[in-house]
Coordinates of C-alpha atoms and ligand atoms in Angstrom, one line a residue:
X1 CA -41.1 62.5 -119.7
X2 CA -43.6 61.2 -122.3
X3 CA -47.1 62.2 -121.0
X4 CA -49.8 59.3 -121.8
X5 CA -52.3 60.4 -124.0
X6 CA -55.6 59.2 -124.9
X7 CA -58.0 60.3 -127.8
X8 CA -61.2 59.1 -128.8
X9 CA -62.3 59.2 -132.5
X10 CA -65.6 59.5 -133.1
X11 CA -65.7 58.3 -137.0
X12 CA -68.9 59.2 -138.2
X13 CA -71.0 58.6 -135.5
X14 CA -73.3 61.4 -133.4
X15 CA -75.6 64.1 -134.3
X16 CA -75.1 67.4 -133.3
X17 CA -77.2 66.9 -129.9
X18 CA -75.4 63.6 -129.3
X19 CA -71.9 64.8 -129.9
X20 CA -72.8 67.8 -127.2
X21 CA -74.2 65.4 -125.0
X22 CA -71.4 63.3 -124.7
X23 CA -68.7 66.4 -125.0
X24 CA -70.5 67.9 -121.5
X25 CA -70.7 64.4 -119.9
X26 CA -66.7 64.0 -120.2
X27 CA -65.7 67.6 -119.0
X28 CA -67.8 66.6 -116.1
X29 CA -66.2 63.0 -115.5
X30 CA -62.9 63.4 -117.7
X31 CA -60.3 65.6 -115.9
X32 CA -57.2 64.1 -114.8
X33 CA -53.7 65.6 -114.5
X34 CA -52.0 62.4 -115.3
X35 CA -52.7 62.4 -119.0
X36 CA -53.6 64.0 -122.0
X37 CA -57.0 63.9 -123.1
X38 CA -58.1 64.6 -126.8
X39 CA -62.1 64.0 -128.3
X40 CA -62.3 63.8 -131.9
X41 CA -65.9 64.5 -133.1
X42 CA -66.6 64.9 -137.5
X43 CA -66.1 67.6 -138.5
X44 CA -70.2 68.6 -138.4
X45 CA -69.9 68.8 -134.2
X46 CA -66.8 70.4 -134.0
X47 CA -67.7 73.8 -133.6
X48 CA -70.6 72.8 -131.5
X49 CA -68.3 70.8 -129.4
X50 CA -65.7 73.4 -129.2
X51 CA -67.3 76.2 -126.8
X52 CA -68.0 73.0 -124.4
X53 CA -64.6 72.4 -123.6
X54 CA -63.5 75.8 -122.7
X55 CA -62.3 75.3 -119.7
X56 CA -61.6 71.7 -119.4
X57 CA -57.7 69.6 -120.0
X58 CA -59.8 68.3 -123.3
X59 CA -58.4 68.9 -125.8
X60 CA -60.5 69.0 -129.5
X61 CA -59.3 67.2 -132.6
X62 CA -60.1 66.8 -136.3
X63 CA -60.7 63.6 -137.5
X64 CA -58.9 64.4 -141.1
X65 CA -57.7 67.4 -142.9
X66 CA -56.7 68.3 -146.3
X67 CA -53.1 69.5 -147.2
X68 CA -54.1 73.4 -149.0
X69 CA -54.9 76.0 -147.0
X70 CA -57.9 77.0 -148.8
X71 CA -59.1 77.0 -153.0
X72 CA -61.1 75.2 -155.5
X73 CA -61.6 71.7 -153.4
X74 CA -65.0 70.5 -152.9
X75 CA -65.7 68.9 -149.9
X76 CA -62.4 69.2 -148.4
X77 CA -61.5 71.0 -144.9
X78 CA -58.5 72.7 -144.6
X79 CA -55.7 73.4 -141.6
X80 CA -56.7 77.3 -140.9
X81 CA -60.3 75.9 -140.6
X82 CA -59.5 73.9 -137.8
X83 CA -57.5 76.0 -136.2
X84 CA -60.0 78.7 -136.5
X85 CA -62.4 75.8 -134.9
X86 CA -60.1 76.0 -131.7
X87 CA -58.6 72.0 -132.9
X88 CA -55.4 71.4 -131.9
X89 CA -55.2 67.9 -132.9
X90 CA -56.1 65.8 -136.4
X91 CA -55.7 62.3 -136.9
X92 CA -54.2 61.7 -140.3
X93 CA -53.7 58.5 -142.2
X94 CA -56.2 56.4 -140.4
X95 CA -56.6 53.2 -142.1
X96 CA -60.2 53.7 -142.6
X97 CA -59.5 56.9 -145.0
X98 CA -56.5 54.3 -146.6
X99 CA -58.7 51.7 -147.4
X100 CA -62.1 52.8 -148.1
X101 CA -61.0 56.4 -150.1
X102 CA -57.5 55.3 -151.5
X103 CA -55.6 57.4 -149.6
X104 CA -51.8 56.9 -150.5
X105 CA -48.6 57.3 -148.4
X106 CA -47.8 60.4 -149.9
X107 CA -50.9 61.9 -149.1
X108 CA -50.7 61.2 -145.6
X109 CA -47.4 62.8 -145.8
X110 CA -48.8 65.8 -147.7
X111 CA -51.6 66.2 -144.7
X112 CA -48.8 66.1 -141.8
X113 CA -47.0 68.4 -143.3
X114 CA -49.3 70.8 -143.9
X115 CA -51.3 70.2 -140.0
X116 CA -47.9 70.7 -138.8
X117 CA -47.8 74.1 -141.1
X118 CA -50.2 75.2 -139.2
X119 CA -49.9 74.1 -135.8
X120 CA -51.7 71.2 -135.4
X121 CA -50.7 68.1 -133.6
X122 CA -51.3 64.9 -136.1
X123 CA -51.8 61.9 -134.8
X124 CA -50.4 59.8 -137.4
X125 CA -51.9 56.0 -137.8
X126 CA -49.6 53.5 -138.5
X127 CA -50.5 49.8 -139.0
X128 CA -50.8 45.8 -140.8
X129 CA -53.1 44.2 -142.5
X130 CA -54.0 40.4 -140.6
X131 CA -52.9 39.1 -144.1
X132 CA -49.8 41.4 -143.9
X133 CA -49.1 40.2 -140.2
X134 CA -49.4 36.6 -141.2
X135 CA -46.9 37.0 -144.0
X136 CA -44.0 38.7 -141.9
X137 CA -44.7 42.2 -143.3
X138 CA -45.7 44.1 -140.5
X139 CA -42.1 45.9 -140.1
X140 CA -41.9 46.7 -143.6
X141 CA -45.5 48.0 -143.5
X142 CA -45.0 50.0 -141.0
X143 CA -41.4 51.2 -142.6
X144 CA -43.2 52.6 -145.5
X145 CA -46.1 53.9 -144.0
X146 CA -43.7 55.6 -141.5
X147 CA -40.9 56.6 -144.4
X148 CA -44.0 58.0 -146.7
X149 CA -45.8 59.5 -143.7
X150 CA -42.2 61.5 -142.8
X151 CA -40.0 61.9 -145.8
X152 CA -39.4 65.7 -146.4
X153 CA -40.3 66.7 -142.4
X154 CA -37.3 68.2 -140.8
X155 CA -36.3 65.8 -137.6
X156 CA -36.9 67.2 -134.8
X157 CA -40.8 66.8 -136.0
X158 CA -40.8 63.8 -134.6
X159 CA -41.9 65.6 -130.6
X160 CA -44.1 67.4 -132.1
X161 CA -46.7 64.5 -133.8
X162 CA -48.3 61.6 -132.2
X163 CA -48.0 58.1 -133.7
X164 CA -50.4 55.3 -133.4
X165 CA -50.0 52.2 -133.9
X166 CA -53.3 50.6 -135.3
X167 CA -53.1 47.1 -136.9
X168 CA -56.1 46.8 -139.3
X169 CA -57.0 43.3 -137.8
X170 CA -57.5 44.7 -134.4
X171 CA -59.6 47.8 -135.5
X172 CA -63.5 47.9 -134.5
X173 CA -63.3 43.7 -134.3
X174 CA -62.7 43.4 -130.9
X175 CA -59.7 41.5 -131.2
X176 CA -56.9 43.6 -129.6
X177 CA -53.4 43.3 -130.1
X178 CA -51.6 41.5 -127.1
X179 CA -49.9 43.8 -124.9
X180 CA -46.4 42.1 -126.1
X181 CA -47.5 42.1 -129.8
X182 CA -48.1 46.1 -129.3
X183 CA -45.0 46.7 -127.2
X184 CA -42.8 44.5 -130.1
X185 CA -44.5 47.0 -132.7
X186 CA -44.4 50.4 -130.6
X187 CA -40.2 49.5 -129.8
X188 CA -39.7 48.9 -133.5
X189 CA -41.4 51.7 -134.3
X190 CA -39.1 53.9 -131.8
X191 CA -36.1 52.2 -133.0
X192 CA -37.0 53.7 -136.6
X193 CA -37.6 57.2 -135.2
X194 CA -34.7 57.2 -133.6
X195 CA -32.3 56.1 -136.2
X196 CA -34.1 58.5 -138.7
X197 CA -34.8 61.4 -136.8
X198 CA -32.4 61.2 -134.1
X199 CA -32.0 59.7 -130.7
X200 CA -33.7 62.6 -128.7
X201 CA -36.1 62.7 -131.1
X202 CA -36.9 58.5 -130.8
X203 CA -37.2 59.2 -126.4
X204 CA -39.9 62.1 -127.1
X205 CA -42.1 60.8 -129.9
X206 CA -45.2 59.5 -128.3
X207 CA -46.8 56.0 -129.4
X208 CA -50.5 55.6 -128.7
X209 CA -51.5 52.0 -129.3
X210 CA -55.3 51.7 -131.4
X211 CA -57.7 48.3 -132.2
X212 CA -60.5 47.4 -129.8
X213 CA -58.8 49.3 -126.7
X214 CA -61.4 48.8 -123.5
X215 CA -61.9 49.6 -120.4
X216 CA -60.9 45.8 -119.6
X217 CA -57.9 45.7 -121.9
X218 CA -55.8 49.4 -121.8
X219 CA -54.0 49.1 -118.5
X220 CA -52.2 46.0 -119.6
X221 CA -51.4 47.8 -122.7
X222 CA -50.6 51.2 -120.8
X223 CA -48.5 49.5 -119.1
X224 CA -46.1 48.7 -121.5
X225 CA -42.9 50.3 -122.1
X226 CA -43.2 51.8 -125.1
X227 CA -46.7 52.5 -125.2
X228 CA -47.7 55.8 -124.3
X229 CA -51.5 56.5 -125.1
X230 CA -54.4 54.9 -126.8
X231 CA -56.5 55.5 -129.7
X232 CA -60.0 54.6 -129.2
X233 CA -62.7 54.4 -131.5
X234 CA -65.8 52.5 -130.1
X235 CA -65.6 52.7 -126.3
X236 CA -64.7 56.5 -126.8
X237 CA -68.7 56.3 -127.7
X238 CA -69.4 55.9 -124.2
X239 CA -68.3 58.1 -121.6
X240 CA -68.4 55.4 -118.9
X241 CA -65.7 53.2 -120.7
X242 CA -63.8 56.7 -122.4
X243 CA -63.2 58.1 -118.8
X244 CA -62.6 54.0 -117.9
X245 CA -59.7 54.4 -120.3
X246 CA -58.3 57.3 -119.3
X247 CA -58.6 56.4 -115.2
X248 CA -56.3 53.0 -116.5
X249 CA -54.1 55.8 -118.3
X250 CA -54.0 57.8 -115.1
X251 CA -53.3 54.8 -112.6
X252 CA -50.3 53.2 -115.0
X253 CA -48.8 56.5 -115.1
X254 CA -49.1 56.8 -111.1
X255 CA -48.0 53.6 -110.3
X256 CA -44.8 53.1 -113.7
X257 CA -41.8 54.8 -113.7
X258 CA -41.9 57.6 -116.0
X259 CA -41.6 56.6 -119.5
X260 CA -37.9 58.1 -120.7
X261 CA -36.7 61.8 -119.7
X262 CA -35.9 63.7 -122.7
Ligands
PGA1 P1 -61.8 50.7 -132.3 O1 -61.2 51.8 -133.3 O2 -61.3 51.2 -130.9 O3 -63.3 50.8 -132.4 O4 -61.2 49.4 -132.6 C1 -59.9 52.4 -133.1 C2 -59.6 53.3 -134.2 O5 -60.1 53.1 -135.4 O6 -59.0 54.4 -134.0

């Protein structure tokens, strides 16, 4: 059964007090059974946030992660130095790091790869542009990004990452994808998993859906078939409307069949 999972991404938001603030209010208001919780502070409050969820179903993430394990790259955090943080998560490929810092296909593949190395779980975003969408392009985006993101991975990878599906248009504008525009994406997406990695492998992979996910909006999305998570980047600000989203996560999952037995 594919366990819903939900993980907030920070971005560059929070101070050190801040990011400990909100890290204690979740274990307090956060726990559920139901779903997989992940927070992913920057890298600055990780280790502070760490110690704070000992203890707690929260799991902690890294919001990027370079591909060598260590050496001569300024600036750049590596895999052992988030595992050493007690991360079992990093997001890779988010289309903030694609557009704003260039960051190609092949190194998004290069990251995975190397967080997988090392036993991390990357959640691996996915997603159009509006002026993609509007042309027809969204499957051949996501083809490439998918095909760049995965080439050279053996397949039974596939159970052991996270995708999510972010279109760029829905992203921090509060303009959400429909729940049957995500589920069309998230089946399409499975359907290429599973012809390229293998049936079993297309059942396990789990699909979080990401752009302007609320309080208001995820169980609709949750609720879909093929969605299995969300990736949240403003309302995971906000503990009320984080532990909102992950209550929806928790009642869909109560109240839906179980999403595919592997
Ligand atoms: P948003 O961001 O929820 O603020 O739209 C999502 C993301 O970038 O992961």
């Amino acid at each position: 059964m594919r366990r819903p999972i939900i993980a907030g991404n920070w971005k560059a938001n929070l101070t050190l007090r801040e990011a400990a603030a909100l890290a204690q209010q979740l274990t307090r208001s956060c726990e559920t059974a139901a779903a997989d919780v992940v927070i992913c502070p920057p890298f600055t409050a990780l280790a502070a946030v760490a110690p704070l969820l000992t203890g707690s179903r929260i799991g902690l993430g890294a919001q990027d992660v370079f591909w060598e394990p260590a050496g001569a790259f300024t600036g750049e955090v590596t895999p052992p130095m988030l595992v050493d943080l007690g991360c079992r998560y990093v997001i890779v490929g988010h289309s903030e790091r694609r557009t704003h810092f260039g960051e190609s296909d092949e190194a998004v593949g290069r990251k995975l790869r190397a967080a997988l190395a090392h036993g991390l779980a990357p959640i691996v975003c996915i997603g159009e542009t509006l002026a993609q969408r509007e042309a027809g392009e969204t499957m051949d985006v996501l083809t490439r990004q998918l095909e760049g993101a995965l080439s050279g991975c053996p397949p039974d990878t596939c159970r052991r990452l996270i995708l999510a599906y972010e279109p760029v248009w829905a992203i921090g504008t509060g303009k959400h994808a429909t729940p049957e525009q995500a589920q069309e994406a998230h089946q399409a997406i499975r359907r290429w998993v599973a012809q390229h990695c293998g049936p079993e492998e297309g059942q396990a992979v789990r699909i979080q859906y990401g752009g302007s996910v609320t309080a208001a909006n995820a169980a609709g999305l949750l609720q879909q078939p093929d969605v299995d998570g969300a990736l949240v980047g403003g309302a995971s600000l906000k503990a009320d409307a984080f532990v909102a989203i992950v209550q929806a996560a928790a009642s869909v999952a109560a109240s839906t069949k179980p999403k595919a037995v592997v």
